[in-house]
mmCIF file of C-alpha atoms in Angstrom:
data_model
loop_
_atom_site.group_PDB
_atom_site.id
_atom_site.type_symbol
_atom_site.label_atom_id
_atom_site.label_comp_id
_atom_site.label_asym_id
_atom_site.label_seq_id
_atom_site.Cartn_x
_atom_site.Cartn_y
_atom_site.Cartn_z
ATOM 1 C CA MET B 1 148.216 146.124 207.696
ATOM 2 C CA LEU B 2 150.523 144.228 209.941
ATOM 3 C CA ALA B 3 150.765 145.225 213.729
ATOM 4 C CA GLU B 4 154.135 146.968 214.712
ATOM 5 C CA LEU B 5 155.248 147.257 218.230
ATOM 6 C CA THR B 6 155.123 150.914 219.467
ATOM 7 C CA SER B 7 158.516 152.835 220.546
ATOM 8 C CA ALA B 8 157.151 152.591 224.111
ATOM 9 C CA GLN B 9 156.305 148.916 224.018
ATOM 10 C CA ILE B 10 159.966 148.479 222.610
ATOM 11 C CA LYS B 11 161.507 150.199 225.600
ATOM 12 C CA GLU B 12 159.367 148.223 228.103
ATOM 13 C CA LEU B 13 160.707 145.182 226.253
ATOM 14 C CA THR B 14 164.500 146.297 226.142
ATOM 15 C CA GLY B 15 164.502 148.288 229.494
ATOM 16 C CA ASN B 16 167.194 150.975 230.261
ATOM 17 C CA THR B 17 170.236 148.616 230.887
ATOM 18 C CA GLY B 18 171.291 145.022 229.770
ATOM 19 C CA TYR B 19 172.155 143.541 226.750
ATOM 20 C CA LEU B 20 169.106 144.500 224.367
ATOM 21 C CA SER B 21 169.235 148.168 225.619
ATOM 22 C CA ALA B 22 172.903 148.232 224.717
ATOM 23 C CA HIS B 23 172.260 146.314 221.342
ATOM 24 C CA MET B 24 169.443 148.563 220.401
ATOM 25 C CA THR B 25 171.725 151.571 221.098
ATOM 26 C CA LEU B 26 174.635 150.074 218.850
ATOM 27 C CA GLY B 27 172.156 149.245 216.161
ATOM 28 C CA GLN B 28 170.751 152.656 216.052
ATOM 29 C CA ASP B 29 174.161 154.240 216.039
ATOM 30 C CA SER B 30 175.699 152.139 213.339
ATOM 31 C CA ALA B 31 173.001 151.031 211.196
ATOM 32 C CA GLY B 32 169.908 152.763 211.594
ATOM 33 C CA GLY B 33 166.612 151.372 210.774
ATOM 34 C CA PRO B 34 163.564 150.597 212.588
ATOM 35 C CA ASP B 35 164.067 149.580 216.224
ATOM 36 C CA ILE B 36 162.057 146.322 216.089
ATOM 37 C CA PHE B 37 164.842 144.961 213.628
ATOM 38 C CA HIS B 38 167.464 145.314 216.216
ATOM 39 C CA LEU B 39 165.364 143.943 218.769
ATOM 40 C CA ALA B 40 164.904 140.786 216.639
ATOM 41 C CA THR B 41 168.447 140.576 215.962
ATOM 42 C CA GLY B 42 169.341 141.050 219.534
ATOM 43 C CA LEU B 43 167.270 138.216 220.735
ATOM 44 C CA SER B 44 168.409 135.912 218.036
ATOM 45 C CA VAL B 45 172.057 136.709 219.330
ATOM 46 C CA LEU B 46 170.959 135.671 222.940
ATOM 47 C CA SER B 47 169.296 132.656 221.632
ATOM 48 C CA THR B 48 172.055 131.506 219.808
ATOM 49 C CA ALA B 49 174.623 132.243 222.955
ATOM 50 C CA LEU B 50 172.224 130.111 225.209
ATOM 51 C CA SER B 51 172.032 127.172 222.923
ATOM 52 C CA GLY B 52 175.675 126.371 222.392
ATOM 53 C CA HIS B 53 177.876 123.459 223.769
ATOM 54 C CA ASN B 54 176.482 123.290 227.375
ATOM 55 C CA PRO B 55 173.286 124.957 226.582
ATOM 56 C CA VAL B 56 170.461 126.317 229.037
ATOM 57 C CA PHE B 57 167.349 124.856 228.934
ATOM 58 C CA SER B 58 163.969 124.410 230.889
ATOM 59 C CA LYS B 59 161.877 121.579 232.077
ATOM 60 C CA PHE B 60 159.117 123.890 233.278
ATOM 61 C CA LEU B 61 156.723 122.831 230.440
ATOM 62 C CA ASP B 62 157.632 119.007 230.494
ATOM 63 C CA PRO B 63 159.839 117.488 233.187
ATOM 64 C CA LEU B 64 160.890 114.807 230.671
ATOM 65 C CA GLN B 65 161.712 117.288 227.908
ATOM 66 C CA SER B 66 164.516 119.583 227.694
ATOM 67 C CA LEU B 67 163.407 122.786 226.030
ATOM 68 C CA TYR B 68 166.276 124.907 224.666
ATOM 69 C CA CYS B 69 166.494 128.551 223.497
ATOM 70 C CA HIS B 70 167.045 128.378 219.934
ATOM 71 C CA THR B 71 164.598 130.264 217.718
ATOM 72 C CA TYR B 72 163.448 130.694 214.134
ATOM 73 C CA ARG B 73 162.816 134.149 213.353
ATOM 74 C CA LEU B 74 161.662 136.100 210.103
ATOM 75 C CA THR B 75 161.862 139.850 209.902
ATOM 76 C CA LEU B 76 159.372 141.622 207.614
ATOM 77 C CA GLY B 77 159.718 144.794 205.728
ATOM 78 C CA PRO B 78 160.077 146.961 202.588
ATOM 79 C CA THR B 79 163.213 146.889 200.518
ATOM 80 C CA GLY B 80 165.797 149.163 202.129
ATOM 81 C CA SER B 81 164.218 149.287 205.437
ATOM 82 C CA GLY B 82 167.284 147.909 207.114
ATOM 83 C CA LYS B 83 166.668 144.207 207.617
ATOM 84 C CA THR B 84 170.029 143.170 206.494
ATOM 85 C CA ARG B 85 172.167 145.818 208.284
ATOM 86 C CA ALA B 86 170.312 144.968 211.274
ATOM 87 C CA GLU B 87 171.416 141.326 211.030
ATOM 88 C CA ARG B 88 174.782 142.434 210.239
ATOM 89 C CA VAL B 89 175.137 144.072 213.632
ATOM 90 C CA GLY B 90 174.043 140.838 215.297
ATOM 91 C CA GLN B 91 176.254 138.961 213.400
ATOM 92 C CA SER B 92 179.301 141.221 214.249
ATOM 93 C CA VAL B 93 178.809 140.674 217.968
ATOM 94 C CA LEU B 94 178.350 136.894 217.447
ATOM 95 C CA ALA B 95 181.465 136.404 215.197
ATOM 96 C CA LYS B 96 183.375 138.040 217.904
ATOM 97 C CA ALA B 97 182.143 136.423 220.770
ATOM 98 C CA ASP B 98 182.255 133.011 219.392
ATOM 99 C CA SER B 99 182.843 132.517 215.714
ATOM 100 C CA ASP B 100 182.466 128.675 216.125
ATOM 101 C CA LEU B 101 178.570 129.354 216.630
ATOM 102 C CA PHE B 102 178.073 129.875 212.836
ATOM 103 C CA LEU B 103 176.557 127.456 210.574
ATOM 104 C CA PRO B 104 176.888 127.584 206.831
ATOM 105 C CA GLY B 105 174.089 129.781 205.528
ATOM 106 C CA ASP B 106 174.393 128.034 201.920
ATOM 107 C CA PHE B 107 173.730 124.390 202.755
ATOM 108 C CA SER B 108 172.474 120.989 201.054
ATOM 109 C CA ARG B 109 170.611 118.881 203.070
ATOM 110 C CA GLU B 110 173.493 116.258 203.530
ATOM 111 C CA ALA B 111 176.090 118.630 204.278
ATOM 112 C CA LEU B 112 173.841 120.166 207.106
ATOM 113 C CA TYR B 113 173.366 116.787 208.395
ATOM 114 C CA ASP B 114 177.032 115.905 208.634
ATOM 115 C CA THR B 115 177.741 119.238 210.255
ATOM 116 C CA LEU B 116 174.718 118.715 212.911
ATOM 117 C CA SER B 117 175.956 115.487 213.768
ATOM 118 C CA GLU B 118 179.454 116.623 214.905
ATOM 119 C CA ARG B 119 177.812 119.885 216.534
ATOM 120 C CA PRO B 120 174.154 119.921 216.654
ATOM 121 C CA TYR B 121 173.859 123.985 217.462
ATOM 122 C CA GLY B 122 174.472 127.132 215.904
ATOM 123 C CA TYR B 123 173.300 130.377 214.103
ATOM 124 C CA LEU B 124 172.100 129.830 210.525
ATOM 125 C CA GLY B 125 171.559 133.182 208.871
ATOM 126 C CA VAL B 126 169.584 133.614 205.618
ATOM 127 C CA ASP B 127 169.412 136.707 204.231
ATOM 128 C CA GLU B 128 166.161 136.349 202.104
ATOM 129 C CA PHE B 129 163.550 133.999 203.167
ATOM 130 C CA LYS B 130 162.465 133.423 199.401
ATOM 131 C CA GLY B 131 165.758 132.233 198.740
ATOM 132 C CA LEU B 132 165.507 129.720 201.597
ATOM 133 C CA GLN B 133 162.315 128.338 200.527
ATOM 134 C CA ASN B 134 163.652 127.893 196.955
ATOM 135 C CA ARG B 135 166.687 126.051 198.201
ATOM 136 C CA LEU B 136 164.566 123.897 200.420
ATOM 137 C CA ASN B 137 162.345 123.104 197.239
ATOM 138 C CA ARG B 138 165.314 121.627 195.300
ATOM 139 C CA ASP B 139 165.523 118.020 194.565
ATOM 140 C CA TYR B 140 169.043 117.649 196.264
ATOM 141 C CA ASN B 141 167.481 119.306 199.467
ATOM 142 C CA ALA B 142 164.196 117.026 199.525
ATOM 143 C CA GLY B 143 163.286 116.515 203.292
ATOM 144 C CA ALA B 144 165.369 119.256 204.268
ATOM 145 C CA ARG B 145 162.438 121.354 205.208
ATOM 146 C CA GLU B 146 160.864 118.656 207.024
ATOM 147 C CA PHE B 147 163.994 118.038 208.848
ATOM 148 C CA LEU B 148 164.301 121.813 209.966
ATOM 149 C CA THR B 149 160.658 121.638 211.090
ATOM 150 C CA GLU B 150 161.488 118.546 213.483
ATOM 151 C CA ALA B 151 164.797 119.778 214.552
ATOM 152 C CA TYR B 152 163.116 122.895 216.005
ATOM 153 C CA ASP B 153 161.505 120.646 218.454
ATOM 154 C CA SER B 154 164.904 119.502 219.585
ATOM 155 C CA PRO B 155 164.064 115.669 219.866
ATOM 156 C CA PRO B 156 166.683 113.747 221.572
ATOM 157 C CA LEU B 157 167.821 111.786 218.562
ATOM 158 C CA ILE B 158 167.459 112.228 214.917
ATOM 159 C CA LYS B 159 168.701 109.627 212.478
ATOM 160 C CA ARG B 160 169.388 110.639 209.089
ATOM 161 C CA LYS B 161 171.020 108.618 206.146
ATOM 162 C CA THR B 162 173.508 110.133 203.733
ATOM 163 C CA LYS B 163 175.333 108.966 200.560
ATOM 164 C CA ALA B 164 178.894 109.704 202.063
ATOM 165 C CA ASP B 165 178.678 108.779 205.641
ATOM 166 C CA GLY B 166 175.522 106.362 205.760
ATOM 167 C CA ASP B 167 173.537 106.699 209.193
ATOM 168 C CA VAL B 168 174.160 109.929 211.028
ATOM 169 C CA GLU B 169 172.911 110.773 214.349
ATOM 170 C CA ILE B 170 171.820 114.321 215.553
ATOM 171 C CA ARG B 171 171.207 114.930 219.048
ATOM 172 C CA SER B 172 168.972 117.575 220.620
ATOM 173 C CA PRO B 173 169.573 119.906 217.727
ATOM 174 C CA ARG B 174 169.726 123.411 218.650
ATOM 175 C CA ILE B 175 169.547 125.820 215.410
ATOM 176 C CA THR B 176 168.760 129.449 215.629
ATOM 177 C CA LEU B 177 167.466 130.220 212.157
ATOM 178 C CA THR B 178 167.023 134.115 210.722
ATOM 179 C CA ALA B 179 165.528 135.226 207.405
ATOM 180 C CA GLY B 180 164.460 138.615 206.093
ATOM 181 C CA SER B 181 161.750 139.053 203.486
ATOM 182 C CA THR B 182 159.406 141.873 202.070
ATOM 183 C CA PRO B 183 155.951 141.063 202.915
ATOM 184 C CA GLU B 184 155.124 140.717 199.228
ATOM 185 C CA TRP B 185 157.973 138.337 198.532
ATOM 186 C CA PHE B 186 156.940 136.330 201.619
ATOM 187 C CA GLU B 187 153.243 135.849 200.108
ATOM 188 C CA SER B 188 154.943 134.656 197.085
ATOM 189 C CA ALA B 189 157.321 132.159 198.756
ATOM 190 C CA ILE B 190 155.308 130.196 201.093
ATOM 191 C CA ARG B 191 153.635 127.008 199.848
ATOM 192 C CA ASP B 192 150.315 125.545 200.827
ATOM 193 C CA GLY B 193 150.409 123.870 204.226
ATOM 194 C CA ASP B 194 153.483 126.184 205.552
ATOM 195 C CA PHE B 195 151.459 127.416 208.348
ATOM 196 C CA GLU B 196 149.204 124.304 208.871
ATOM 197 C CA GLY B 197 151.855 121.917 208.538
ATOM 198 C CA GLY B 198 154.089 123.484 211.260
ATOM 199 C CA TRP B 199 157.013 125.007 209.327
ATOM 200 C CA LEU B 200 155.911 128.551 209.901
ATOM 201 C CA SER B 201 154.276 128.107 213.306
ATOM 202 C CA ARG B 202 157.622 127.775 214.745
ATOM 203 C CA PHE B 203 158.715 131.370 213.511
ATOM 204 C CA LEU B 204 158.674 134.394 215.587
ATOM 205 C CA PHE B 205 157.812 137.150 212.924
ATOM 206 C CA PHE B 206 159.024 141.014 213.512
ATOM 207 C CA HIS B 207 157.684 143.571 211.225
ATOM 208 C CA SER B 208 157.915 147.223 210.236
ATOM 209 C CA ASP B 209 156.873 149.303 207.214
ATOM 210 C CA SER B 210 158.990 152.284 208.196
ATOM 211 C CA ILE B 211 162.196 153.740 206.390
ATOM 212 C CA VAL B 212 164.372 155.272 208.890
ATOM 213 C CA PRO B 213 167.148 157.636 207.897
ATOM 214 C CA LEU B 214 170.829 156.061 208.291
ATOM 215 C CA ALA B 215 172.601 156.557 211.466
ATOM 216 C CA ARG B 216 176.006 158.401 212.174
ATOM 217 C CA SER B 217 177.533 158.452 215.281
ATOM 218 C CA SER B 218 181.440 158.620 216.642
ATOM 219 C CA SER B 219 183.318 155.384 216.025
ATOM 220 C CA GLN B 220 184.753 155.406 219.628
ATOM 221 C CA ARG B 221 181.184 155.531 221.104
ATOM 222 C CA ILE B 222 180.158 152.476 218.773
ATOM 223 C CA GLN B 223 183.479 150.536 219.634
ATOM 224 C CA ALA B 224 182.789 151.091 223.332
ATOM 225 C CA VAL B 225 179.334 149.754 222.921
ATOM 226 C CA PHE B 226 180.237 146.750 220.621
ATOM 227 C CA ASP B 227 182.937 145.552 223.321
ATOM 228 C CA SER B 228 180.372 145.346 225.890
ATOM 229 C CA LEU B 229 177.874 143.609 223.941
ATOM 230 C CA VAL B 230 180.568 141.128 222.928
ATOM 231 C CA GLU B 231 181.581 140.725 226.653
ATOM 232 C CA HIS B 232 177.912 140.125 227.705
ATOM 233 C CA ILE B 233 177.361 137.564 225.077
ATOM 234 C CA GLU B 234 180.571 135.764 226.198
ATOM 235 C CA LYS B 235 179.133 135.444 229.715
ATOM 236 C CA VAL B 236 175.916 134.060 228.422
ATOM 237 C CA GLY B 237 177.784 131.508 226.612
ATOM 238 C CA ASN B 238 178.917 130.634 229.510
ATOM 239 C CA LEU B 239 175.711 129.743 231.302
ATOM 240 C CA SER B 240 174.535 126.232 231.515
ATOM 241 C CA GLY B 241 171.882 123.893 232.941
ATOM 242 C CA PRO B 242 168.248 124.423 233.812
ATOM 243 C CA ALA B 243 166.524 127.921 234.187
ATOM 244 C CA ASN B 244 164.653 128.259 237.299
ATOM 245 C CA PHE B 245 160.845 129.363 237.023
ATOM 246 C CA ASP B 246 159.892 129.029 240.553
ATOM 247 C CA ALA B 247 159.175 132.908 240.940
ATOM 248 C CA VAL B 248 156.586 133.019 238.123
ATOM 249 C CA ASP B 249 155.132 129.516 238.493
ATOM 250 C CA GLU B 250 151.685 130.530 239.147
ATOM 251 C CA GLN B 251 151.297 133.408 236.968
ATOM 252 C CA ALA B 252 152.947 131.592 234.031
ATOM 253 C CA TRP B 253 150.834 128.383 234.396
ATOM 254 C CA SER B 254 147.536 130.577 234.459
ATOM 255 C CA TYR B 255 148.714 132.187 231.231
ATOM 256 C CA MET B 256 149.579 128.733 229.412
ATOM 257 C CA GLU B 257 146.353 127.228 230.431
ATOM 258 C CA ARG B 258 144.692 130.313 228.926
ATOM 259 C CA THR B 259 146.597 130.178 225.686
ATOM 260 C CA HIS B 260 146.312 126.609 225.301
ATOM 261 C CA LEU B 261 142.376 126.788 224.992
ATOM 262 C CA ASN B 262 142.855 128.960 221.913
ATOM 263 C CA ILE B 263 144.080 126.045 219.886
ATOM 264 C CA ALA B 264 140.510 124.334 219.497
ATOM 265 C CA ASN B 265 138.849 127.761 218.440
ATOM 266 C CA ALA B 266 141.624 128.674 216.345
ATOM 267 C CA GLU B 267 141.306 128.371 212.408
ATOM 268 C CA PRO B 268 143.478 125.374 211.014
ATOM 269 C CA ALA B 269 146.200 127.845 209.762
ATOM 270 C CA LEU B 270 146.589 129.190 213.333
ATOM 271 C CA ARG B 271 146.565 126.148 215.326
ATOM 272 C CA GLY B 272 150.273 125.419 215.049
ATOM 273 C CA PHE B 273 151.366 128.983 216.523
ATOM 274 C CA TRP B 274 148.601 128.360 219.470
ATOM 275 C CA ALA B 275 150.394 125.186 220.000
ATOM 276 C CA ARG B 276 153.566 126.559 220.410
ATOM 277 C CA ILE B 277 153.014 129.861 221.912
ATOM 278 C CA ASN B 278 154.079 128.641 225.333
ATOM 279 C CA VAL B 279 157.249 127.416 224.181
ATOM 280 C CA HIS B 280 158.011 130.730 222.556
ATOM 281 C CA THR B 281 157.317 132.495 225.691
ATOM 282 C CA VAL B 282 159.341 130.026 227.901
ATOM 283 C CA LYS B 283 162.219 130.885 225.589
ATOM 284 C CA LEU B 284 161.675 134.768 225.499
ATOM 285 C CA ALA B 285 161.605 135.020 229.277
ATOM 286 C CA ILE B 286 164.709 133.333 229.621
ATOM 287 C CA MET B 287 166.459 135.606 226.824
ATOM 288 C CA PHE B 288 164.886 138.800 228.723
ATOM 289 C CA HIS B 289 166.391 137.407 231.880
ATOM 290 C CA VAL B 290 169.845 136.863 230.653
ATOM 291 C CA SER B 291 169.682 140.191 228.811
ATOM 292 C CA ASP B 292 169.633 141.750 232.460
ATOM 293 C CA TYR B 293 171.325 139.381 234.179
ATOM 294 C CA PRO B 294 174.052 137.248 232.571
ATOM 295 C CA ASP B 295 175.161 135.560 235.667
ATOM 296 C CA ASP B 296 171.806 133.548 236.789
ATOM 297 C CA LEU B 297 168.969 131.655 235.440
ATOM 298 C CA ASP B 298 166.358 132.612 238.038
ATOM 299 C CA ILE B 299 163.520 134.040 235.954
ATOM 300 C CA GLN B 300 161.584 136.772 237.306
ATOM 301 C CA ILE B 301 158.116 138.269 236.870
ATOM 302 C CA GLY B 302 159.425 141.223 234.817
ATOM 303 C CA ASP B 303 161.148 138.553 232.400
ATOM 304 C CA TRP B 304 157.695 136.701 232.176
ATOM 305 C CA THR B 305 155.615 139.772 231.602
ATOM 306 C CA ARG B 306 157.707 141.067 228.870
ATOM 307 C CA ALA B 307 157.730 137.633 226.810
ATOM 308 C CA VAL B 308 153.909 137.642 227.361
ATOM 309 C CA LEU B 309 153.772 141.255 226.002
ATOM 310 C CA LEU B 310 155.766 140.230 222.864
ATOM 311 C CA MET B 311 153.997 137.074 222.217
ATOM 312 C CA ASP B 312 150.480 139.008 222.235
ATOM 313 C CA LYS B 313 151.874 141.281 219.720
ATOM 314 C CA MET B 314 153.136 138.189 217.791
ATOM 315 C CA ALA B 315 149.871 136.670 217.898
ATOM 316 C CA GLU B 316 148.290 139.567 216.123
ATOM 317 C CA THR B 317 151.027 139.791 213.462
ATOM 318 C CA VAL B 318 150.709 135.767 212.701
ATOM 319 C CA LYS B 319 146.806 136.178 212.565
ATOM 320 C CA THR B 320 147.202 139.215 209.945
ATOM 321 C CA LEU B 321 149.926 137.341 207.900
ATOM 322 C CA VAL B 322 147.639 134.321 207.683
ATOM 323 C CA ASN B 323 144.494 136.165 206.496
ATOM 324 C CA SER B 324 146.849 138.258 204.111
ATOM 325 C CA VAL B 325 148.221 135.324 202.355
ATOM 326 C CA ALA B 326 144.680 133.592 202.519
ATOM 327 C CA PHE B 327 143.786 136.942 200.503
ATOM 328 C CA SER B 328 146.295 137.208 198.152
ATOM 329 C CA ARG B 329 145.977 133.439 197.136
ATOM 330 C CA SER B 330 142.087 133.756 196.602
ATOM 331 C CA GLY B 331 142.656 136.533 194.307
ATOM 332 C CA LYS B 332 145.386 134.906 192.394
ATOM 333 C CA ASP B 333 143.016 131.692 192.094
ATOM 334 C CA LEU B 334 140.263 133.940 191.204
ATOM 335 C CA GLU B 335 142.389 135.447 188.279
ATOM 336 C CA ARG B 336 143.492 132.183 187.034
ATOM 337 C CA LEU B 337 140.101 130.840 186.901
ATOM 338 C CA ARG B 338 138.894 133.833 185.074
ATOM 339 C CA LYS B 339 141.526 133.091 182.533
ATOM 340 C CA ILE B 340 140.590 129.489 182.272
ATOM 341 C CA THR B 341 136.929 130.321 181.386
ATOM 342 C CA SER B 342 137.670 133.446 179.152
ATOM 343 C CA SER B 343 135.692 131.681 176.254
ATOM 344 C CA PRO B 344 133.074 134.090 174.980
ATOM 345 C CA ASP B 345 130.903 131.036 174.038
ATOM 346 C CA GLY B 346 131.309 129.923 177.662
ATOM 347 C CA THR B 347 133.313 126.848 179.542
ATOM 348 C CA ASP B 348 132.179 123.270 180.619
ATOM 349 C CA ARG B 349 132.532 122.927 184.266
ATOM 350 C CA ARG B 350 134.603 119.670 184.035
ATOM 351 C CA THR B 351 137.268 121.043 181.612
ATOM 352 C CA ALA B 352 137.330 124.048 184.073
ATOM 353 C CA LEU B 353 137.877 122.097 187.020
ATOM 354 C CA GLN B 354 140.615 119.823 185.665
ATOM 355 C CA ARG B 355 142.477 122.709 184.248
ATOM 356 C CA SER B 356 142.276 124.825 187.523
ATOM 357 C CA HIS B 357 143.822 122.092 189.793
ATOM 358 C CA MET B 358 141.744 123.148 192.559
ATOM 359 C CA LYS B 359 139.906 121.468 195.237
ATOM 360 C CA VAL B 360 136.612 120.868 194.469
ATOM 361 C CA SER B 361 135.272 123.007 197.220
ATOM 362 C CA GLU B 362 137.613 125.954 196.188
ATOM 363 C CA PHE B 363 136.630 125.911 192.506
ATOM 364 C CA GLU B 364 132.880 125.766 193.442
ATOM 365 C CA THR B 365 133.408 128.930 195.826
ATOM 366 C CA TYR B 366 135.240 130.749 192.955
ATOM 367 C CA LEU B 367 132.873 129.751 190.361
ATOM 368 C CA ARG B 368 129.893 130.916 192.221
ATOM 369 C CA THR B 369 131.573 134.485 192.271
ATOM 370 C CA LEU B 370 132.432 134.732 188.416
ATOM 371 C CA THR B 371 128.672 133.366 187.666
ATOM 372 C CA GLN B 372 126.800 135.407 190.137
ATOM 373 C CA THR B 373 128.297 138.604 188.930
ATOM 374 C CA GLY B 374 127.594 137.642 185.097
ATOM 375 C CA GLU B 375 131.358 137.574 184.320
ATOM 376 C CA ARG B 376 131.453 133.920 183.226
ATOM 377 C CA HIS B 377 128.961 131.605 181.816
ATOM 378 C CA ILE B 378 129.594 127.794 182.886
ATOM 379 C CA TYR B 379 127.566 124.856 181.331
ATOM 380 C CA ALA B 380 127.582 121.129 182.111
ATOM 381 C CA LYS B 381 129.587 119.227 179.315
ATOM 382 C CA LYS B 382 127.133 116.638 177.527
ATOM 383 C CA ASN B 383 128.334 113.143 177.453
#
């Protein structure tokens, strides 16, 4: 089971004032659903506002590389839990504050390149993660997943070739990507290597299994909170330049040195996450700060502490996801091998391996399970 943030932890993250606290209030009053979904959406709105035409950035991790505040985020929960309703709340605030920040959600690879060559930033919202995966798997979008993986790191320049315009240049892309899924659909949508290859290690994951009753509140109260959020995001959008981490320098570097050591000891599927946890933490610290103080960029200990709290919980979630996906796939692979070797007279090893399309090591592991339990009889084919 995926770890969930408690109500007390969410309260610690949002505080009693500021954007995130008010966004939670608006979400609870207008859409209902688990608090964690509104926290996720509120952070994505802040992320988008910080990453616009004159973006906020940090050079705390690397003096030569600007780290921008855009994020990729996936919300996981059962059907009907309120993932989409929560997303619509954030989209409404963002659309009112600056509608130019929206990128087309239904895109082709070349259209996305062309759009980003002119405006390399914005909010890319996709309701269903599986739909996004399917879109990225289509022939006309070949290379789009790799582009989004690279674009997350916001290199100074990405060059791509399109049929319509030839070579296009995309400078310091800053895409805030959001999507939702049920845990089951998520497991069925991802491909081998999505974690190991870096695509999913760039995502923040927010999860809840709860089905919370729909909310009902006065329209007057909702409108007042909504207007205050729009005003806050407009202020955040006017911020630009480097965030100042001087007040957290010692504490932050101690944390980052410690987490960096986890890369070597992590299983392969988790190494990408641990390699980027410090990037996520720096971005979140900036978001937590401007949630409370939209007029300056002097990061404080409280901002850093909240970012660490969220990333510690995120590490638990990602580890559980990776293990869950591995367990689910092993079960499916084992069932596939059962079908391949279902002949009552037994099956020869070479044929079974060829039909399974598995790596030899995986094949031998599953085959050992079936033969040790007496389920199947496998023999060596005679030449």
